[in-house]
Amino acid sequence: MSKSSGQGMCNSELPQFLIGSEGGESRELDDIDMRKISGHYREEEEEDEDQSERQIMVGICSMMKKSKSKPMTEILERLCKFEYITVVIFPEEVILSEPVEKWPLCDCLISFHSKGFPLDKAVSYTKLRNPLLINDLNMQYFIQDRREVYRILQEEGIDLPRYAVLNRDPDRPEECNLVESEDHVEVNGEVFHKPFVEKPVSAEDHNVYIYYPTSAGGGSQRLFRKIGSRSSVYSPESTVRKTGSYIYEEFMPTDGTDVKVYTVGPDYAHAEARKSPALDGKVERDSEGKEIRYPVMLTAMEKLVARKVCLAFKQTVCGFDLLRANGHSFVCDVNGFSFVKNSMKYYDDCAKVLGNMVMRELAPQLHIPWSIPMEAEDIPIVPTTSGTMMELRCVIAVIRHGDRTPKQKMKMEVRNALFFELFEKYGGYKSGKLKLKKPKQLQEVLDIARQLLAELVLHNDCEIEEKKSKLEQLKTVLEMYGHFSGINRKVQLTYLPNGQPKASSEEEDTLKEGPSLLLVLKWGGELTPAGRVQAEELGRAFRCMYPGGQGSGAMMQFFKAHSFGQETCSTCLLSGIGIQKHVGAGLREA
């Protein structure tokens, strides 16, 4: 078979892309099988064949639905551009019906379990032919059992949610170490308060339940494999399942996002975030009907976790799920062989990593003249004013968010001792001014307002100088939303040594001597529904404005957004749905 000259990737117009058949023979794919077709494979090389003609046969042994999937096709097309690599796809009928002795021959095998795949036969084939394995087949038995997955993760020192395993005898399901109460369960002596998660031990069973406490209305959210636009439904049922074996684990508050990580070897990991199926069960899809996912930057610790997962399970191509909660990352599932969907950059990287891995392992054994090409990394570059070239790392923009509610302010003079005690407690006398924004501080102000109003109701003649209407407004604003969060409310106190100056002669008659505090309450300025739509539209446009956006190979990950009139910066995710004022958990603080 003739080859064009050059190292690394060849320049032939058509990739060597074949389907194997019985006895190691092969046939060329037709247009129905794949989009790019060429080549011819012989089972045995002639003894006098030139060594430069020796090809490394990479076998793809999986169910045809997986072999012909778009991600697999994209990656194999790129893999075939390596000069010395030819891909052979094992026909599904051969895999299911023929003995392994009649399966096509290969030097390297990419094989993975899915529904209906005979994993036992694939293991037998590897024992017979001893090819280089991209993903270890024996470890795939463990990946099918969540108990084994969690055991391996624990042995590797990888953080995972607190859990307990409930093993039931199918013949005597009632005989198990489970005690169920209204708002918690006790499994093998381990107590899990609601909300908690109930997972079948079989990784092939995706019916995962989340049980809610009675204080949140009870019931359960039932997760399942995506069906159309649904990934879960709510059920009023609050009692756990009484048959089958399960893993019970602590529910991790992630603010509605899951992180999917995809490795290609221990040194490469791609990460995406998606809306959690536990939220409302509705799958977010784009205009083309594909699930919306957002690019994510992994922390150094998460990259180390990805490396550990890849090596522990001996799966070069491996997907797993991360939960980012309370400042930590927890692995909650390992899926084994998984590809990223709809990412040309990932397809390029994956084919390059796999191709170099195969060539590095097999080229010396087969006496193929190949060395790893020392190519510069493909990075976006831009010209600068000085004429040099630089990599565009990020774009920092200052953007005022969209339509919001009016910002409001109320002033009142206070003289009650309780306010002075609060002023002194937080060091207000040092500068004469004090800003209260933390939840604990605002709660103390609210408690004072409630106490003074209660005294006014009980004793109309009590010596409370603050106006009742002002106190009621202070109480109402601080009680909004039922909790303190964000930066949408704050209280300022200013020390007035001689009290507040009066604006009219009538007020001078009622002037009271002595010091007072000027209390200023500020609230409002929140993003409205219209503002959220504006932010989303801006986000879509922003991605296409700079190199590294949606239209190019790389993907810009994060940007900082400062909200004018506010005093904090949030790290926002630059995603397909745009810029959100509040960002879900899992995004690092910039």
XYZ file of N, CA and C in Angstrom, residues 401 404-409 477 480-481 487-490 521-527 565-566 581:
72
model
N -25.036 45.489 33.653
C -26.089 44.521 33.355
C -27.370 45.227 32.896
N -33.124 46.639 35.482
C -33.239 46.220 36.872
C -34.255 47.084 37.610
N -34.606 46.641 38.782
C -35.569 47.395 39.596
C -34.904 48.649 40.128
N -35.691 49.694 40.455
C -35.097 50.947 40.963
C -34.350 50.714 42.270
N -33.264 51.460 42.448
C -32.549 51.428 43.721
C -33.227 52.432 44.657
N -33.507 52.004 45.860
C -34.266 52.818 46.790
C -33.467 53.062 48.062
N -33.839 54.157 48.761
C -33.113 54.567 49.952
C -34.088 55.161 50.961
N -38.399 45.789 54.708
C -37.328 45.616 53.717
C -36.376 44.493 54.133
N -37.645 40.941 53.471
C -37.874 40.517 52.088
C -37.106 39.242 51.787
N -37.685 38.356 50.989
C -37.097 37.093 50.495
C -36.971 36.019 51.569
N -26.102 41.049 47.573
C -25.712 42.400 47.965
C -26.841 43.385 47.677
N -28.070 42.914 47.749
C -29.189 43.770 47.370
C -29.758 44.585 48.531
N -29.183 44.462 49.744
C -29.623 45.268 50.879
C -28.422 45.593 51.753
N -28.407 46.825 52.300
C -27.370 47.175 53.257
C -27.848 48.335 54.119
N -30.982 53.089 54.905
C -31.290 51.741 54.403
C -31.354 51.799 52.885
N -30.607 50.925 52.201
C -30.604 50.881 50.735
C -31.020 49.495 50.267
N -31.856 49.448 49.225
C -32.280 48.175 48.649
C -32.702 48.375 47.197
N -32.980 47.287 46.507
C -33.392 47.347 45.094
C -32.216 47.153 44.156
N -32.414 47.521 42.888
C -31.373 47.347 41.881
C -31.186 45.910 41.448
N -32.254 45.125 41.462
C -32.156 43.703 41.118
C -32.512 43.466 39.654
N -31.905 42.463 39.067
C -32.136 42.143 37.668
C -33.583 41.693 37.463
N -22.332 50.305 40.595
C -23.179 50.620 41.745
C -23.138 49.534 42.788
N -22.500 48.389 42.467
C -22.367 47.309 43.427
C -20.898 47.221 43.807
N -26.278 37.195 36.306
C -25.806 37.998 37.427
C -25.341 37.107 38.565
